[in-house]
Short mmCIF file of C-alpha atoms in Angstrom, two decimals:
data_model
loop_
_atom_site.label_atom_id
_atom_site.label_comp_id
_atom_site.label_asym_id
_atom_site.label_seq_id
_atom_site.Cartn_x
_atom_site.Cartn_y
_atom_site.Cartn_z
CA MET A 1 205.38 15.28 83.06
CA ASN A 2 207.34 18.49 82.70
CA THR A 3 209.07 19.59 85.82
CA PRO A 4 209.19 23.48 86.27
CA LEU A 5 212.59 24.92 86.15
CA PRO A 6 213.86 26.50 89.29
CA ALA A 7 213.65 30.34 89.37
CA ARG A 8 216.83 32.15 88.78
CA LYS A 9 217.74 34.64 91.38
CA LEU A 10 219.52 37.79 90.23
CA PRO A 11 222.08 39.45 92.32
CA ALA A 12 221.26 42.83 93.89
CA ASP A 13 223.40 44.67 91.41
CA ASP A 14 221.42 43.21 88.53
CA TYR A 15 218.10 44.58 90.02
CA GLY A 16 219.49 48.07 90.22
CA PHE A 17 220.73 47.90 86.72
CA LEU A 18 217.38 46.82 85.37
CA LYS A 19 215.52 49.64 87.19
CA LEU A 20 217.90 52.26 85.82
CA ARG A 21 217.60 50.92 82.32
CA GLY A 22 213.75 51.01 82.43
CA ALA A 23 213.77 54.64 83.53
CA LEU A 24 216.09 55.61 80.71
CA GLU A 25 213.99 53.78 78.16
CA TRP A 26 210.73 55.58 79.43
CA GLU A 27 212.42 58.99 79.13
CA ALA A 28 213.79 58.18 75.70
CA ALA A 29 210.33 57.19 74.45
CA GLY A 30 208.95 60.71 75.43
CA LYS A 31 206.74 59.49 78.25
CA LEU A 32 206.46 61.32 81.53
CA PRO A 33 205.85 59.76 84.87
CA TYR A 34 202.31 59.73 86.39
CA LYS A 35 203.03 62.53 88.86
CA SER A 36 204.26 64.80 86.06
CA LEU A 37 201.05 64.19 84.15
CA SER A 38 198.94 65.15 87.20
CA ILE A 39 200.81 68.45 87.62
CA CYS A 40 200.39 69.31 83.94
CA ALA A 41 196.65 68.58 84.03
CA THR A 42 196.19 70.81 87.10
CA LEU A 43 198.04 73.72 85.41
CA GLN A 44 195.99 73.33 82.25
CA PHE A 45 192.69 73.40 84.26
CA ILE A 46 193.75 76.63 86.00
CA LEU A 47 194.71 78.34 82.73
CA ILE A 48 191.42 77.39 81.02
CA PHE A 49 188.79 77.89 83.75
CA CYS A 50 190.19 80.72 85.90
CA PRO A 51 189.00 83.47 83.51
CA LEU A 52 185.50 82.08 83.82
CA LEU A 53 185.39 82.38 87.60
CA PRO A 54 183.13 85.21 89.03
CA PHE A 55 186.16 86.91 90.53
CA ASN A 56 189.73 87.57 89.59
CA PHE A 57 192.53 87.85 92.05
CA GLY A 58 194.46 90.14 89.75
CA GLU A 59 191.85 92.92 89.32
CA SER A 60 192.82 96.37 90.51
CA ALA A 61 191.30 98.10 93.50
CA ASP A 62 189.85 100.96 91.43
CA GLU A 63 187.55 98.71 89.42
CA THR A 64 183.82 98.72 90.25
CA PRO A 65 182.99 95.91 92.66
CA PRO A 66 180.61 93.28 91.32
CA VAL A 67 176.93 93.88 91.87
CA LYS A 68 175.63 91.85 94.77
CA ARG A 69 172.73 89.69 93.70
CA GLU A 70 169.90 89.46 96.17
CA SER A 71 167.69 86.45 96.23
CA MET A 72 163.94 87.10 96.23
CA ALA A 73 161.29 84.74 97.45
CA PRO A 74 157.49 85.25 97.24
CA ILE A 75 155.72 85.89 100.52
CA PHE A 76 152.17 84.64 100.83
CA MET A 77 149.96 86.51 103.30
CA SER A 78 146.52 85.51 104.45
CA ALA A 79 143.51 87.64 103.53
CA THR A 80 142.99 88.68 107.13
CA SER A 81 146.55 90.04 107.38
CA VAL A 82 146.01 92.51 104.53
CA ARG A 83 142.78 93.93 105.89
CA GLN A 84 142.98 97.44 107.06
CA LYS A 85 142.72 97.96 110.74
CA PRO A 86 139.50 99.71 111.76
CA LYS A 87 139.93 103.38 112.36
CA PRO A 88 139.67 104.30 116.00
CA MET A 89 136.41 105.94 116.92
CA ILE A 90 136.70 109.57 117.79
CA GLN A 91 135.32 110.15 121.22
CA PRO A 92 133.34 113.40 121.47
CA SER A 93 134.68 116.04 123.74
CA PRO A 94 132.97 116.65 127.09
CA GLU A 95 131.45 119.83 125.68
CA LEU A 96 129.75 117.90 122.86
CA ILE A 97 128.45 115.26 125.26
CA VAL A 98 126.78 117.93 127.39
CA GLN A 99 125.19 119.53 124.34
CA GLN A 100 123.75 116.22 123.17
CA ILE A 101 121.87 115.59 126.41
CA PRO A 102 118.26 116.67 125.85
CA GLU A 103 116.77 119.04 128.34
CA PRO A 104 114.20 117.48 130.68
CA GLN A 105 110.68 118.08 129.47
CA SER A 106 108.35 119.83 131.82
CA SER A 107 104.86 118.63 132.53
CA ALA A 108 103.35 120.81 129.82
CA PRO A 109 99.80 120.40 128.48
CA SER A 110 101.32 118.72 125.38
CA GLU A 111 101.78 115.67 127.60
CA LEU A 112 98.05 115.49 128.29
CA ALA A 113 97.11 111.83 128.65
CA ILE A 114 93.86 110.54 127.13
CA ASP A 115 92.46 107.37 128.68
CA LEU A 116 89.64 106.23 126.41
CA SER A 117 88.70 103.37 128.75
CA SER A 118 87.61 105.85 131.44
CA LEU A 119 86.54 108.66 129.10
CA GLU A 120 82.83 109.34 128.61
CA LEU A 121 82.11 109.51 124.89
CA SER A 122 78.88 110.76 123.35
CA PHE A 123 77.83 111.25 119.72
CA ALA A 124 75.79 113.85 117.94
CA ASP A 125 72.86 112.64 115.82
CA ASP A 126 74.16 111.04 112.61
CA ILE A 127 71.69 112.86 110.37
CA SER A 128 73.77 112.30 107.24
CA GLY A 129 74.31 108.59 107.97
CA PHE A 130 78.13 108.80 107.92
CA LEU A 131 78.68 105.91 110.37
CA PRO A 132 78.73 103.05 107.76
CA GLU A 133 81.10 105.02 105.50
CA VAL A 134 83.55 105.71 108.34
CA VAL A 135 83.47 102.08 109.48
CA ARG A 136 84.18 100.88 105.94
CA LYS A 137 86.91 103.47 105.32
CA TYR A 138 88.87 102.58 108.46
CA GLY A 139 88.51 98.79 108.28
CA GLY A 140 85.96 98.41 111.06
CA GLU A 141 82.74 96.44 111.44
CA LEU A 142 79.44 96.79 113.25
CA ALA A 143 78.37 94.49 116.06
CA LEU A 144 75.50 93.72 118.37
CA LEU A 145 76.97 92.95 121.79
CA ASP A 146 75.61 90.88 124.63
CA LEU A 147 73.94 93.12 127.20
CA GLN A 148 75.36 91.09 130.09
CA ASP A 149 78.92 90.86 128.68
CA LYS A 150 79.85 93.60 126.22
CA THR A 151 83.06 91.82 125.25
CA ILE A 152 80.99 89.16 123.43
CA ALA A 153 79.50 89.89 119.99
CA ARG A 154 76.27 88.07 119.11
CA TYR A 155 75.98 89.52 115.59
CA LEU A 156 78.58 90.96 113.26
CA MET A 157 77.86 93.17 110.21
CA LYS A 158 80.56 93.84 107.60
CA PRO A 159 80.55 96.15 104.57
CA PRO A 160 79.32 96.49 101.97
CA TYR A 161 76.07 94.57 102.54
CA TRP A 162 75.87 94.80 106.37
CA GLU A 163 74.14 91.48 106.71
CA ALA A 164 73.70 90.30 110.32
CA GLN A 165 75.77 87.14 110.91
CA GLU A 166 74.95 85.37 114.13
CA CYS A 167 78.04 84.38 116.15
CA VAL A 168 79.64 84.24 119.58
CA ARG A 169 82.86 86.24 119.18
CA ASP A 170 85.27 87.59 121.78
CA VAL A 171 85.90 91.24 120.86
CA SER A 172 87.66 92.29 124.06
CA ARG A 173 90.80 93.23 122.12
CA ARG A 174 88.94 95.46 119.69
CA PHE A 175 88.30 99.15 120.28
CA ARG A 176 84.54 99.44 120.82
CA LEU A 177 82.48 102.59 120.31
CA ILE A 178 79.10 102.12 121.98
CA MET A 179 76.16 103.39 119.89
CA GLU A 180 73.49 104.19 122.47
CA PRO A 181 70.56 103.97 122.10
CA SER A 182 70.75 101.39 119.31
CA ARG A 183 67.61 102.55 117.44
CA LYS A 184 69.05 106.03 117.18
CA TRP A 185 71.27 104.88 114.32
CA GLU A 186 69.72 104.41 110.91
CA VAL A 187 72.10 101.61 109.86
CA PHE A 188 71.12 99.48 112.87
CA ARG A 189 67.42 100.09 112.30
CA THR A 190 67.82 98.89 108.71
CA ILE A 191 69.71 95.77 109.83
CA ALA A 192 67.03 94.95 112.41
CA GLU A 193 64.29 95.24 109.82
CA LYS A 194 66.07 92.97 107.33
CA SER A 195 67.12 90.27 109.81
CA GLY A 196 64.28 90.49 112.34
CA VAL A 197 66.73 91.05 115.22
CA ASP A 198 65.31 92.80 118.31
CA LEU A 199 67.75 95.66 119.00
CA ALA A 200 66.46 95.98 122.56
CA GLN A 201 68.16 92.66 123.37
CA TYR A 202 71.62 93.84 122.34
CA GLN A 203 74.03 96.75 122.52
CA ALA A 204 74.94 98.37 119.18
CA SER A 205 78.64 99.02 118.71
CA ALA A 206 81.28 99.90 116.11
CA LEU A 207 84.53 97.89 116.27
CA PHE A 208 87.94 99.28 115.23
CA ASP A 209 91.62 98.34 115.58
CA ALA A 210 94.38 99.92 117.71
CA VAL A 211 95.41 102.34 114.93
CA PHE A 212 92.00 103.98 114.98
CA ARG A 213 92.12 104.13 118.77
CA ARG A 214 95.43 106.06 118.75
CA CYS A 215 94.14 108.39 116.06
CA LEU A 216 91.04 109.21 118.12
CA GLN A 217 93.19 109.85 121.22
CA SER A 218 95.30 112.30 119.23
CA ALA A 219 92.22 114.11 117.91
CA ILE A 220 90.77 114.52 121.43
CA ARG A 221 94.11 115.72 122.80
CA ASP A 222 94.46 118.33 120.04
CA ARG A 223 90.96 119.60 120.76
CA ALA A 224 91.73 119.85 124.50
CA LEU A 225 94.98 121.75 123.89
CA SER A 226 93.37 124.18 121.47
CA GLY A 227 91.74 126.11 124.34
CA PRO A 228 93.36 128.31 127.01
CA ARG A 229 96.63 126.96 128.39
CA GLN A 230 96.09 125.12 131.63
CA THR A 231 98.20 122.82 133.75
CA GLU A 232 97.35 119.88 135.98
CA ILE A 233 94.23 118.94 133.98
CA HIS A 234 92.77 115.85 132.37
CA VAL A 235 89.91 115.11 129.97
CA THR A 236 86.81 113.52 131.45
CA ALA A 237 84.40 113.57 128.48
CA ALA A 238 84.24 114.28 124.76
CA ARG A 239 81.39 114.82 122.31
CA LEU A 240 82.00 113.41 118.82
CA ALA A 241 80.43 113.40 115.37
CA PHE A 242 81.21 111.10 112.45
CA ALA A 243 82.69 113.00 109.51
CA PRO A 244 84.54 111.10 106.71
CA ASN A 245 86.55 114.20 105.73
CA GLN A 246 88.08 114.54 109.23
CA PRO A 247 91.10 112.63 110.64
CA CYS A 248 89.92 109.18 111.74
CA GLY A 249 86.53 110.06 110.30
CA VAL A 250 85.58 111.71 113.61
CA GLU A 251 85.21 115.35 114.53
CA VAL A 252 85.69 116.28 118.18
CA LEU A 253 82.98 118.82 118.91
CA GLU A 254 83.84 119.54 122.53
CA VAL A 255 85.81 118.21 125.51
CA THR A 256 85.28 118.43 129.25
CA LEU A 257 88.36 119.13 131.38
CA ALA A 258 88.91 118.64 135.06
CA SER A 259 91.71 119.47 137.47
CA ASN A 260 93.99 116.71 138.70
CA ASN A 261 93.67 117.96 142.31
#
């Protein structure tokens, strides 16, 4: 077994001498200490990269300052935010409002009311046999009504053949022109002969819709207003004749007027 030799302790003077000799040898070999190397590296970095910096401390005051760059970011707006606001409505002036108010209408004869439900209607003899043509032209039909209840049709006859079809039909909503007496009308006499219906048991009538009713009211009103101007009157009766070339296929021959008092 080898026994380690005891370490040799150098005197203090020998340590100082060795440290001085190492420093001299480092300097003689051309090597710089670590701190010197750090300073040199810092100076080299400044000399190389300072010209590349966006500013220079040595520039004169009369040089143009660098252009300031502004950052831009897109702004997204909803569709409702870009809609134009509705233009405010222009309120008319008080003068215009007054002018727009219609003047109250007086109770002139042009407002003459015609109540066909209470009006007595009569017909001239249909010598030319225009009744079937008028009924066909204005979408009507012929009927034989119950004598006890004239809102019930027992027979209906439609163009173009006018064949009597037995039925029980509520015609209360139809506009009914009563053909009286029934045998006065050639078309009803022909129907009775073909079907064997006894006209004395029924009431002959022509059925129309509401459009025909309003047209007949207008025709009677025009005939009443065509005479001398009168006020406070109403129509009590009218005498008619079927005429296909007239409005509604009816000519108003005469009207009977009465005072409202």
